[in-house]
């Protein structure tokens, strides 16, 4: 079973490279660990995921507004938030192959409950009690250094011209939500919002992840889609339960099977958190965190209020009550959603006696919505008319023109990148003004009048 699952991951990785979804960063120089680039179809899929999230979280809600804060922030932000001191994972090193490993993950892999939030001492006690069961995943050795906390913040020399920037480092943001907290008052004062309301943001985050296996599941540079919802403390339970429902439904609406999702409740809450659940997805390497839905209390605004001297108290215009807003957060990675979408969509099947690989992506996520082919490349009358259709349809949908190889081969290629519809202009089209439209999943074909094509496709493509 495990081997089958690993095989399916390998196949998804290979498809992602072969078809231009994901490339290892700086590959011609041997790669750059835990950093990946999105290729031509990958950037389309990632953009579509972000569009769906942005639409659900801002456009369709009158109580959530958007923000795009800069990646660089004052280092004081990361001191006040607790990241400089406490944003760390427990690290151990294999004494044989010198591979660096996350201790909590090693323990989790043998079914022992551990958490990155445990103190160095706590986790080392559990580690010592289980050393005989833990093997290095790379070389199999059982000889490890004691665990130590390793800070994940990535440092930079931005704006530092002294030549020794390690003394006063600035940081690439470790999470996007800090940009939301420090702009809370700006938004409140400018955007005509009243509590309860949310601020949503999509943007890059950086973490010096200790182990970065499993392809784009865990990378050192990644993008987050985060929403912070500001509330009166008495609203916590109701608002929290509501966001849990909304975020679960988001994945069902993206076409994820419900049996591939589950809730995981955090056992070891950080001291300020009131409630913390993750939505886990059934990746080929097991159920793992996709998104966190957390009730953070008023920790964030209190910390920034104290450190900056800003008064974050909210005056309720109806009751006259003053309070520091509490926060419910939803937070998910673009890359993790991307990988989950690929896993969900990947199928190998036998179609009329021929093997095919197909990405059954929902039309809204598919990188290309419609591919347009002339039946033969060397017939200018077919090519010209197919090009006309391509130029007309691409005003409305993301389209691709392809006249390479036989039709069967072109279908296979579009199946592998998840294109829901292929349109072929053939010799009959010259006579009847209609084209063959082939649907990806059923492979069924229909003749559609050229003038009706847009109307025919629009509702199917959502
Ligand atoms: P993990 O336990 O997997 O390290 P986390 O609990 O530290 O994740 P959060 O800080 O809650 O993650 O981040 C929120 C979301 O951001 C995660 O659910 C995940 O989707 C995404 N994310 C976090 N770290 C990474 C990473 N290194 N690479 C890709 N996505 C990430």
PDB file of N, CA, C and O in Angstrom, residues 330-402:
ATOM      1  N   UNK A 330      -8.019  32.018   9.300  1.00  0.00           N
ATOM      2  CA  UNK A 330      -7.958  30.862   8.401  1.00  0.00           C
ATOM      3  C   UNK A 330      -6.705  31.032   7.554  1.00  0.00           C
ATOM      4  O   UNK A 330      -6.436  32.117   7.057  1.00  0.00           O
ATOM      5  N   UNK A 331      -5.929  29.965   7.417  1.00  0.00           N
ATOM      6  CA  UNK A 331      -4.619  30.108   6.781  1.00  0.00           C
ATOM      7  C   UNK A 331      -4.270  28.861   5.981  1.00  0.00           C
ATOM      8  O   UNK A 331      -4.242  27.751   6.516  1.00  0.00           O
ATOM      9  N   UNK A 332      -3.988  29.064   4.710  1.00  0.00           N
ATOM     10  CA  UNK A 332      -3.677  27.913   3.848  1.00  0.00           C
ATOM     11  C   UNK A 332      -2.606  28.296   2.833  1.00  0.00           C
ATOM     12  O   UNK A 332      -2.514  29.450   2.421  1.00  0.00           O
ATOM     13  N   UNK A 333      -1.792  27.323   2.435  1.00  0.00           N
ATOM     14  CA  UNK A 333      -0.753  27.563   1.441  1.00  0.00           C
ATOM     15  C   UNK A 333      -1.274  27.339   0.028  1.00  0.00           C
ATOM     16  O   UNK A 333      -2.057  26.414  -0.203  1.00  0.00           O
ATOM     17  N   UNK A 334      -0.817  28.180  -0.901  1.00  0.00           N
ATOM     18  CA  UNK A 334      -1.195  28.000  -2.313  1.00  0.00           C
ATOM     19  C   UNK A 334      -0.594  26.681  -2.820  1.00  0.00           C
ATOM     20  O   UNK A 334      -1.273  25.881  -3.472  1.00  0.00           O
ATOM     21  N   UNK A 335       0.680  26.446  -2.493  1.00  0.00           N
ATOM     22  CA  UNK A 335       1.362  25.236  -2.985  1.00  0.00           C
ATOM     23  C   UNK A 335       0.708  23.963  -2.471  1.00  0.00           C
ATOM     24  O   UNK A 335       0.582  22.981  -3.203  1.00  0.00           O
ATOM     25  N   UNK A 336       0.274  23.991  -1.213  1.00  0.00           N
ATOM     26  CA  UNK A 336      -0.376  22.785  -0.665  1.00  0.00           C
ATOM     27  C   UNK A 336      -1.727  22.540  -1.323  1.00  0.00           C
ATOM     28  O   UNK A 336      -2.099  21.406  -1.584  1.00  0.00           O
ATOM     29  N   UNK A 337      -2.457  23.619  -1.588  1.00  0.00           N
ATOM     30  CA  UNK A 337      -3.755  23.456  -2.268  1.00  0.00           C
ATOM     31  C   UNK A 337      -3.507  22.958  -3.694  1.00  0.00           C
ATOM     32  O   UNK A 337      -4.238  22.110  -4.207  1.00  0.00           O
ATOM     33  N   UNK A 338      -2.464  23.469  -4.311  1.00  0.00           N
ATOM     34  CA  UNK A 338      -2.060  23.079  -5.677  1.00  0.00           C
ATOM     35  C   UNK A 338      -1.761  21.582  -5.705  1.00  0.00           C
ATOM     36  O   UNK A 338      -2.266  20.838  -6.553  1.00  0.00           O
ATOM     37  N   UNK A 339      -0.948  21.126  -4.721  1.00  0.00           N
ATOM     38  CA  UNK A 339      -0.587  19.709  -4.684  1.00  0.00           C
ATOM     39  C   UNK A 339      -1.825  18.852  -4.406  1.00  0.00           C
ATOM     40  O   UNK A 339      -2.018  17.808  -5.041  1.00  0.00           O
ATOM     41  N   UNK A 340      -2.681  19.303  -3.493  1.00  0.00           N
ATOM     42  CA  UNK A 340      -3.905  18.547  -3.188  1.00  0.00           C
ATOM     43  C   UNK A 340      -4.792  18.478  -4.430  1.00  0.00           C
ATOM     44  O   UNK A 340      -5.364  17.429  -4.735  1.00  0.00           O
ATOM     45  N   UNK A 341      -4.880  19.592  -5.175  1.00  0.00           N
ATOM     46  CA  UNK A 341      -5.712  19.606  -6.386  1.00  0.00           C
ATOM     47  C   UNK A 341      -5.164  18.624  -7.423  1.00  0.00           C
ATOM     48  O   UNK A 341      -5.924  17.905  -8.083  1.00  0.00           O
ATOM     49  N   UNK A 342      -3.830  18.554  -7.545  1.00  0.00           N
ATOM     50  CA  UNK A 342      -3.237  17.595  -8.493  1.00  0.00           C
ATOM     51  C   UNK A 342      -3.526  16.165  -8.043  1.00  0.00           C
ATOM     52  O   UNK A 342      -3.889  15.311  -8.861  1.00  0.00           O
ATOM     53  N   UNK A 343      -3.361  15.895  -6.734  1.00  0.00           N
ATOM     54  CA  UNK A 343      -3.596  14.531  -6.219  1.00  0.00           C
ATOM     55  C   UNK A 343      -5.058  14.131  -6.429  1.00  0.00           C
ATOM     56  O   UNK A 343      -5.365  12.998  -6.794  1.00  0.00           O
ATOM     57  N   UNK A 344      -5.947  15.078  -6.183  1.00  0.00           N
ATOM     58  CA  UNK A 344      -7.381  14.827  -6.307  1.00  0.00           C
ATOM     59  C   UNK A 344      -7.747  14.531  -7.772  1.00  0.00           C
ATOM     60  O   UNK A 344      -8.625  13.724  -8.052  1.00  0.00           O
ATOM     61  N   UNK A 345      -7.072  15.207  -8.686  1.00  0.00           N
ATOM     62  CA  UNK A 345      -7.471  15.148 -10.097  1.00  0.00           C
ATOM     63  C   UNK A 345      -6.779  14.026 -10.882  1.00  0.00           C
ATOM     64  O   UNK A 345      -7.277  13.599 -11.926  1.00  0.00           O
ATOM     65  N   UNK A 346      -5.643  13.530 -10.403  1.00  0.00           N
ATOM     66  CA  UNK A 346      -4.824  12.600 -11.191  1.00  0.00           C
ATOM     67  C   UNK A 346      -5.504  11.231 -11.324  1.00  0.00           C
ATOM     68  O   UNK A 346      -5.890  10.617 -10.337  1.00  0.00           O
ATOM     69  N   UNK A 347      -5.668  10.786 -12.579  1.00  0.00           N
ATOM     70  CA  UNK A 347      -6.258   9.456 -12.810  1.00  0.00           C
ATOM     71  C   UNK A 347      -5.515   8.760 -13.927  1.00  0.00           C
ATOM     72  O   UNK A 347      -5.094   9.397 -14.897  1.00  0.00           O
ATOM     73  N   UNK A 348      -5.364   7.453 -13.770  1.00  0.00           N
ATOM     74  CA  UNK A 348      -4.865   6.640 -14.892  1.00  0.00           C
ATOM     75  C   UNK A 348      -6.012   5.727 -15.253  1.00  0.00           C
ATOM     76  O   UNK A 348      -6.601   5.117 -14.373  1.00  0.00           O
ATOM     77  N   UNK A 349      -6.326   5.642 -16.537  1.00  0.00           N
ATOM     78  CA  UNK A 349      -7.462   4.784 -16.881  1.00  0.00           C
ATOM     79  C   UNK A 349      -7.330   4.240 -18.290  1.00  0.00           C
ATOM     80  O   UNK A 349      -6.490   4.714 -19.074  1.00  0.00           O
ATOM     81  N   UNK A 350      -8.170   3.255 -18.562  1.00  0.00           N
ATOM     82  CA  UNK A 350      -8.194   2.664 -19.893  1.00  0.00           C
ATOM     83  C   UNK A 350      -9.397   3.226 -20.629  1.00  0.00           C
ATOM     84  O   UNK A 350     -10.529   3.066 -20.201  1.00  0.00           O
ATOM     85  N   UNK A 351      -9.106   3.923 -21.718  1.00  0.00           N
ATOM     86  CA  UNK A 351     -10.188   4.537 -22.469  1.00  0.00           C
ATOM     87  C   UNK A 351     -10.260   3.860 -23.840  1.00  0.00           C
ATOM     88  O   UNK A 351      -9.335   4.003 -24.646  1.00  0.00           O
ATOM     89  N   UNK A 352     -11.323   3.112 -24.088  1.00  0.00           N
ATOM     90  CA  UNK A 352     -11.500   2.384 -25.350  1.00  0.00           C
ATOM     91  C   UNK A 352     -10.249   1.603 -25.747  1.00  0.00           C
ATOM     92  O   UNK A 352      -9.751   1.720 -26.865  1.00  0.00           O
ATOM     93  N   UNK A 353      -9.690   0.886 -24.779  1.00  0.00           N
ATOM     94  CA  UNK A 353      -8.546   0.027 -25.062  1.00  0.00           C
ATOM     95  C   UNK A 353      -7.200   0.740 -25.012  1.00  0.00           C
ATOM     96  O   UNK A 353      -6.155   0.121 -25.214  1.00  0.00           O
ATOM     97  N   UNK A 354      -7.209   2.025 -24.747  1.00  0.00           N
ATOM     98  CA  UNK A 354      -5.934   2.760 -24.670  1.00  0.00           C
ATOM     99  C   UNK A 354      -5.733   3.328 -23.272  1.00  0.00           C
ATOM    100  O   UNK A 354      -6.668   3.855 -22.678  1.00  0.00           O
ATOM    101  N   UNK A 355      -4.503   3.223 -22.771  1.00  0.00           N
ATOM    102  CA  UNK A 355      -4.214   3.789 -21.441  1.00  0.00           C
ATOM    103  C   UNK A 355      -4.102   5.306 -21.554  1.00  0.00           C
ATOM    104  O   UNK A 355      -3.533   5.810 -22.517  1.00  0.00           O
ATOM    105  N   UNK A 356      -4.670   6.010 -20.615  1.00  0.00           N
ATOM    106  CA  UNK A 356      -4.431   7.450 -20.598  1.00  0.00           C
ATOM    107  C   UNK A 356      -4.271   7.963 -19.165  1.00  0.00           C
ATOM    108  O   UNK A 356      -4.779   7.366 -18.217  1.00  0.00           O
ATOM    109  N   UNK A 357      -3.543   9.083 -19.072  1.00  0.00           N
ATOM    110  CA  UNK A 357      -3.458   9.803 -17.809  1.00  0.00           C
ATOM    111  C   UNK A 357      -4.322  11.033 -17.987  1.00  0.00           C
ATOM    112  O   UNK A 357      -4.238  11.711 -19.013  1.00  0.00           O
ATOM    113  N   UNK A 358      -5.173  11.304 -17.008  1.00  0.00           N
ATOM    114  CA  UNK A 358      -6.031  12.480 -17.125  1.00  0.00           C
ATOM    115  C   UNK A 358      -6.051  13.245 -15.804  1.00  0.00           C
ATOM    116  O   UNK A 358      -6.047  12.650 -14.730  1.00  0.00           O
ATOM    117  N   UNK A 359      -6.001  14.552 -15.919  1.00  0.00           N
ATOM    118  CA  UNK A 359      -6.166  15.405 -14.731  1.00  0.00           C
ATOM    119  C   UNK A 359      -7.604  15.912 -14.759  1.00  0.00           C
ATOM    120  O   UNK A 359      -7.935  16.809 -15.536  1.00  0.00           O
ATOM    121  N   UNK A 360      -8.441  15.320 -13.907  1.00  0.00           N
ATOM    122  CA  UNK A 360      -9.858  15.721 -13.891  1.00  0.00           C
ATOM    123  C   UNK A 360     -10.047  16.951 -13.018  1.00  0.00           C
ATOM    124  O   UNK A 360     -10.786  16.915 -12.029  1.00  0.00           O
ATOM    125  N   UNK A 361      -9.385  18.021 -13.379  1.00  0.00           N
ATOM    126  CA  UNK A 361      -9.515  19.257 -12.600  1.00  0.00           C
ATOM    127  C   UNK A 361     -10.871  19.887 -12.865  1.00  0.00           C
ATOM    128  O   UNK A 361     -11.365  19.842 -14.000  1.00  0.00           O
ATOM    129  N   UNK A 362     -11.494  20.493 -11.846  1.00  0.00           N
ATOM    130  CA  UNK A 362     -12.712  21.248 -12.143  1.00  0.00           C
ATOM    131  C   UNK A 362     -12.374  22.365 -13.129  1.00  0.00           C
ATOM    132  O   UNK A 362     -11.259  22.913 -13.090  1.00  0.00           O
ATOM    133  N   UNK A 363     -13.330  22.673 -13.999  1.00  0.00           N
ATOM    134  CA  UNK A 363     -13.054  23.645 -15.074  1.00  0.00           C
ATOM    135  C   UNK A 363     -12.488  24.948 -14.522  1.00  0.00           C
ATOM    136  O   UNK A 363     -11.603  25.562 -15.117  1.00  0.00           O
ATOM    137  N   UNK A 364     -12.968  25.364 -13.333  1.00  0.00           N
ATOM    138  CA  UNK A 364     -12.516  26.650 -12.778  1.00  0.00           C
ATOM    139  C   UNK A 364     -11.027  26.639 -12.471  1.00  0.00           C
ATOM    140  O   UNK A 364     -10.379  27.674 -12.455  1.00  0.00           O
ATOM    141  N   UNK A 365     -10.483  25.459 -12.184  1.00  0.00           N
ATOM    142  CA  UNK A 365      -9.054  25.391 -11.853  1.00  0.00           C
ATOM    143  C   UNK A 365      -8.180  25.060 -13.061  1.00  0.00           C
ATOM    144  O   UNK A 365      -6.975  25.319 -13.050  1.00  0.00           O
ATOM    145  N   UNK A 366      -8.777  24.466 -14.092  1.00  0.00           N
ATOM    146  CA  UNK A 366      -7.973  23.982 -15.222  1.00  0.00           C
ATOM    147  C   UNK A 366      -7.137  25.124 -15.828  1.00  0.00           C
ATOM    148  O   UNK A 366      -7.653  26.212 -16.060  1.00  0.00           O
ATOM    149  N   UNK A 367      -5.837  24.877 -16.073  1.00  0.00           N
ATOM    150  CA  UNK A 367      -4.978  25.933 -16.630  1.00  0.00           C
ATOM    151  C   UNK A 367      -5.488  26.413 -17.988  1.00  0.00           C
ATOM    152  O   UNK A 367      -5.504  27.604 -18.268  1.00  0.00           O
ATOM    153  N   UNK A 368      -5.880  25.470 -18.840  1.00  0.00           N
ATOM    154  CA  UNK A 368      -6.408  25.798 -20.164  1.00  0.00           C
ATOM    155  C   UNK A 368      -7.850  25.308 -20.196  1.00  0.00           C
ATOM    156  O   UNK A 368      -8.132  24.172 -19.816  1.00  0.00           O
ATOM    157  N   UNK A 369      -8.756  26.162 -20.657  1.00  0.00           N
ATOM    158  CA  UNK A 369     -10.174  25.765 -20.645  1.00  0.00           C
ATOM    159  C   UNK A 369     -10.552  25.075 -21.958  1.00  0.00           C
ATOM    160  O   UNK A 369     -11.338  24.141 -21.963  1.00  0.00           O
ATOM    161  N   UNK A 370     -10.019  25.599 -23.069  1.00  0.00           N
ATOM    162  CA  UNK A 370     -10.394  25.048 -24.378  1.00  0.00           C
ATOM    163  C   UNK A 370      -9.151  24.955 -25.260  1.00  0.00           C
ATOM    164  O   UNK A 370      -8.381  25.919 -25.351  1.00  0.00           O
ATOM    165  N   UNK A 371      -8.965  23.785 -25.891  1.00  0.00           N
ATOM    166  CA  UNK A 371      -7.883  23.649 -26.877  1.00  0.00           C
ATOM    167  C   UNK A 371      -8.517  23.575 -28.259  1.00  0.00           C
ATOM    168  O   UNK A 371      -9.550  22.910 -28.434  1.00  0.00           O
ATOM    169  N   UNK A 372      -7.932  24.254 -29.217  1.00  0.00           N
ATOM    170  CA  UNK A 372      -8.523  24.303 -30.563  1.00  0.00           C
ATOM    171  C   UNK A 372      -7.527  23.699 -31.563  1.00  0.00           C
ATOM    172  O   UNK A 372      -6.363  24.097 -31.598  1.00  0.00           O
ATOM    173  N   UNK A 373      -8.028  22.742 -32.343  1.00  0.00           N
ATOM    174  CA  UNK A 373      -7.158  22.047 -33.298  1.00  0.00           C
ATOM    175  C   UNK A 373      -7.713  22.140 -34.714  1.00  0.00           C
ATOM    176  O   UNK A 373      -8.914  21.929 -34.908  1.00  0.00           O
ATOM    177  N   UNK A 374      -6.852  22.349 -35.721  1.00  0.00           N
ATOM    178  CA  UNK A 374      -7.254  22.000 -37.086  1.00  0.00           C
ATOM    179  C   UNK A 374      -6.994  20.498 -37.245  1.00  0.00           C
ATOM    180  O   UNK A 374      -6.022  19.994 -36.666  1.00  0.00           O
ATOM    181  N   UNK A 375      -7.844  19.781 -37.974  1.00  0.00           N
ATOM    182  CA  UNK A 375      -7.649  18.325 -38.069  1.00  0.00           C
ATOM    183  C   UNK A 375      -6.251  17.995 -38.593  1.00  0.00           C
ATOM    184  O   UNK A 375      -5.580  17.114 -38.065  1.00  0.00           O
ATOM    185  N   UNK A 376      -5.826  18.729 -39.649  1.00  0.00           N
ATOM    186  CA  UNK A 376      -4.491  18.470 -40.215  1.00  0.00           C
ATOM    187  C   UNK A 376      -3.693  19.767 -40.300  1.00  0.00           C
ATOM    188  O   UNK A 376      -4.225  20.813 -40.660  1.00  0.00           O
ATOM    189  N   UNK A 377      -2.399  19.626 -40.029  1.00  0.00           N
ATOM    190  CA  UNK A 377      -1.529  20.794 -39.987  1.00  0.00           C
ATOM    191  C   UNK A 377      -1.225  21.336 -41.389  1.00  0.00           C
ATOM    192  O   UNK A 377      -1.013  22.535 -41.581  1.00  0.00           O
ATOM    193  N   UNK A 378      -1.212  20.406 -42.384  1.00  0.00           N
ATOM    194  CA  UNK A 378      -0.762  20.811 -43.719  1.00  0.00           C
ATOM    195  C   UNK A 378      -1.927  21.206 -44.642  1.00  0.00           C
ATOM    196  O   UNK A 378      -1.795  21.181 -45.857  1.00  0.00           O
ATOM    197  N   UNK A 379      -3.075  21.506 -44.043  1.00  0.00           N
ATOM    198  CA  UNK A 379      -4.214  21.974 -44.859  1.00  0.00           C
ATOM    199  C   UNK A 379      -4.512  23.415 -44.445  1.00  0.00           C
ATOM    200  O   UNK A 379      -5.217  23.657 -43.455  1.00  0.00           O
ATOM    201  N   UNK A 380      -3.981  24.389 -45.218  1.00  0.00           N
ATOM    202  CA  UNK A 380      -4.099  25.793 -44.808  1.00  0.00           C
ATOM    203  C   UNK A 380      -5.542  26.227 -44.573  1.00  0.00           C
ATOM    204  O   UNK A 380      -5.805  27.038 -43.679  1.00  0.00           O
ATOM    205  N   UNK A 381      -6.495  25.652 -45.337  1.00  0.00           N
ATOM    206  CA  UNK A 381      -7.885  26.096 -45.162  1.00  0.00           C
ATOM    207  C   UNK A 381      -8.417  25.674 -43.788  1.00  0.00           C
ATOM    208  O   UNK A 381      -9.204  26.401 -43.167  1.00  0.00           O
ATOM    209  N   UNK A 382      -7.962  24.520 -43.287  1.00  0.00           N
ATOM    210  CA  UNK A 382      -8.387  24.087 -41.948  1.00  0.00           C
ATOM    211  C   UNK A 382      -7.673  24.910 -40.872  1.00  0.00           C
ATOM    212  O   UNK A 382      -8.291  25.354 -39.893  1.00  0.00           O
ATOM    213  N   UNK A 383      -6.361  25.119 -41.076  1.00  0.00           N
ATOM    214  CA  UNK A 383      -5.563  25.845 -40.073  1.00  0.00           C
ATOM    215  C   UNK A 383      -6.103  27.267 -39.892  1.00  0.00           C
ATOM    216  O   UNK A 383      -6.309  27.744 -38.764  1.00  0.00           O
ATOM    217  N   UNK A 384      -6.380  27.922 -41.037  1.00  0.00           N
ATOM    218  CA  UNK A 384      -6.827  29.326 -40.960  1.00  0.00           C
ATOM    219  C   UNK A 384      -8.151  29.430 -40.206  1.00  0.00           C
ATOM    220  O   UNK A 384      -8.327  30.314 -39.356  1.00  0.00           O
ATOM    221  N   UNK A 385      -9.090  28.510 -40.483  1.00  0.00           N
ATOM    222  CA  UNK A 385     -10.409  28.601 -39.829  1.00  0.00           C
ATOM    223  C   UNK A 385     -10.315  28.242 -38.340  1.00  0.00           C
ATOM    224  O   UNK A 385     -10.979  28.842 -37.505  1.00  0.00           O
ATOM    225  N   UNK A 386      -9.442  27.257 -38.038  1.00  0.00           N
ATOM    226  CA  UNK A 386      -9.252  26.896 -36.612  1.00  0.00           C
ATOM    227  C   UNK A 386      -8.625  28.071 -35.866  1.00  0.00           C
ATOM    228  O   UNK A 386      -8.998  28.357 -34.718  1.00  0.00           O
ATOM    229  N   UNK A 387      -7.711  28.760 -36.529  1.00  0.00           N
ATOM    230  CA  UNK A 387      -7.080  29.929 -35.886  1.00  0.00           C
ATOM    231  C   UNK A 387      -8.099  31.030 -35.613  1.00  0.00           C
ATOM    232  O   UNK A 387      -8.068  31.685 -34.573  1.00  0.00           O
ATOM    233  N   UNK A 388      -9.026  31.196 -36.562  1.00  0.00           N
ATOM    234  CA  UNK A 388     -10.090  32.198 -36.360  1.00  0.00           C
ATOM    235  C   UNK A 388     -10.886  31.883 -35.086  1.00  0.00           C
ATOM    236  O   UNK A 388     -11.174  32.772 -34.281  1.00  0.00           O
ATOM    237  N   UNK A 389     -11.234  30.609 -34.931  1.00  0.00           N
ATOM    238  CA  UNK A 389     -12.005  30.205 -33.744  1.00  0.00           C
ATOM    239  C   UNK A 389     -11.184  30.457 -32.484  1.00  0.00           C
ATOM    240  O   UNK A 389     -11.674  30.980 -31.483  1.00  0.00           O
ATOM    241  N   UNK A 390      -9.886  30.105 -32.580  1.00  0.00           N
ATOM    242  CA  UNK A 390      -8.985  30.300 -31.432  1.00  0.00           C
ATOM    243  C   UNK A 390      -8.947  31.778 -31.035  1.00  0.00           C
ATOM    244  O   UNK A 390      -9.090  32.134 -29.851  1.00  0.00           O
ATOM    245  N   UNK A 391      -8.775  32.666 -32.027  1.00  0.00           N
ATOM    246  CA  UNK A 391      -8.682  34.102 -31.709  1.00  0.00           C
ATOM    247  C   UNK A 391      -9.990  34.621 -31.102  1.00  0.00           C
ATOM    248  O   UNK A 391      -9.974  35.478 -30.222  1.00  0.00           O
ATOM    249  N   UNK A 392     -11.124  34.088 -31.580  1.00  0.00           N
ATOM    250  CA  UNK A 392     -12.409  34.549 -31.037  1.00  0.00           C
ATOM    251  C   UNK A 392     -12.605  34.029 -29.609  1.00  0.00           C
ATOM    252  O   UNK A 392     -12.946  34.777 -28.700  1.00  0.00           O
ATOM    253  N   UNK A 393     -12.347  32.727 -29.395  1.00  0.00           N
ATOM    254  CA  UNK A 393     -12.640  32.140 -28.073  1.00  0.00           C
ATOM    255  C   UNK A 393     -11.704  32.637 -26.982  1.00  0.00           C
ATOM    256  O   UNK A 393     -12.075  32.733 -25.820  1.00  0.00           O
ATOM    257  N   UNK A 394     -10.460  32.970 -27.374  1.00  0.00           N
ATOM    258  CA  UNK A 394      -9.510  33.369 -26.315  1.00  0.00           C
ATOM    259  C   UNK A 394      -9.819  34.739 -25.713  1.00  0.00           C
ATOM    260  O   UNK A 394      -9.250  35.112 -24.707  1.00  0.00           O
ATOM    261  N   UNK A 395     -10.754  35.455 -26.374  1.00  0.00           N
ATOM    262  CA  UNK A 395     -11.216  36.698 -25.731  1.00  0.00           C
ATOM    263  C   UNK A 395     -11.971  36.390 -24.445  1.00  0.00           C
ATOM    264  O   UNK A 395     -12.050  37.214 -23.548  1.00  0.00           O
ATOM    265  N   UNK A 396     -12.555  35.177 -24.398  1.00  0.00           N
ATOM    266  CA  UNK A 396     -13.408  34.808 -23.252  1.00  0.00           C
ATOM    267  C   UNK A 396     -12.757  33.802 -22.311  1.00  0.00           C
ATOM    268  O   UNK A 396     -12.976  33.847 -21.107  1.00  0.00           O
ATOM    269  N   UNK A 397     -12.049  32.827 -22.902  1.00  0.00           N
ATOM    270  CA  UNK A 397     -11.508  31.737 -22.076  1.00  0.00           C
ATOM    271  C   UNK A 397     -10.012  31.585 -22.339  1.00  0.00           C
ATOM    272  O   UNK A 397      -9.545  31.937 -23.415  1.00  0.00           O
ATOM    273  N   UNK A 398      -9.293  30.999 -21.358  1.00  0.00           N
ATOM    274  CA  UNK A 398      -7.866  30.684 -21.569  1.00  0.00           C
ATOM    275  C   UNK A 398      -7.806  29.524 -22.560  1.00  0.00           C
ATOM    276  O   UNK A 398      -8.276  28.419 -22.270  1.00  0.00           O
ATOM    277  N   UNK A 399      -7.288  29.789 -23.771  1.00  0.00           N
ATOM    278  CA  UNK A 399      -7.306  28.789 -24.837  1.00  0.00           C
ATOM    279  C   UNK A 399      -5.894  28.432 -25.275  1.00  0.00           C
ATOM    280  O   UNK A 399      -4.947  29.173 -25.037  1.00  0.00           O
ATOM    281  N   UNK A 400      -5.798  27.305 -25.985  1.00  0.00           N
ATOM    282  CA  UNK A 400      -4.516  26.927 -26.567  1.00  0.00           C
ATOM    283  C   UNK A 400      -4.781  26.410 -27.971  1.00  0.00           C
ATOM    284  O   UNK A 400      -5.765  25.705 -28.191  1.00  0.00           O
ATOM    285  N   UNK A 401      -3.895  26.761 -28.915  1.00  0.00           N
ATOM    286  CA  UNK A 401      -3.999  26.275 -30.278  1.00  0.00           C
ATOM    287  C   UNK A 401      -2.951  25.185 -30.450  1.00  0.00           C
ATOM    288  O   UNK A 401      -1.814  25.351 -30.017  1.00  0.00           O
ATOM    289  N   UNK A 402      -3.339  24.059 -31.052  1.00  0.00           N
ATOM    290  CA  UNK A 402      -2.357  22.985 -31.237  1.00  0.00           C
ATOM    291  C   UNK A 402      -2.611  22.290 -32.570  1.00  0.00           C
ATOM    292  O   UNK A 402      -3.715  21.808 -32.829  1.00  0.00           O
TER     293      UNK A 402
END
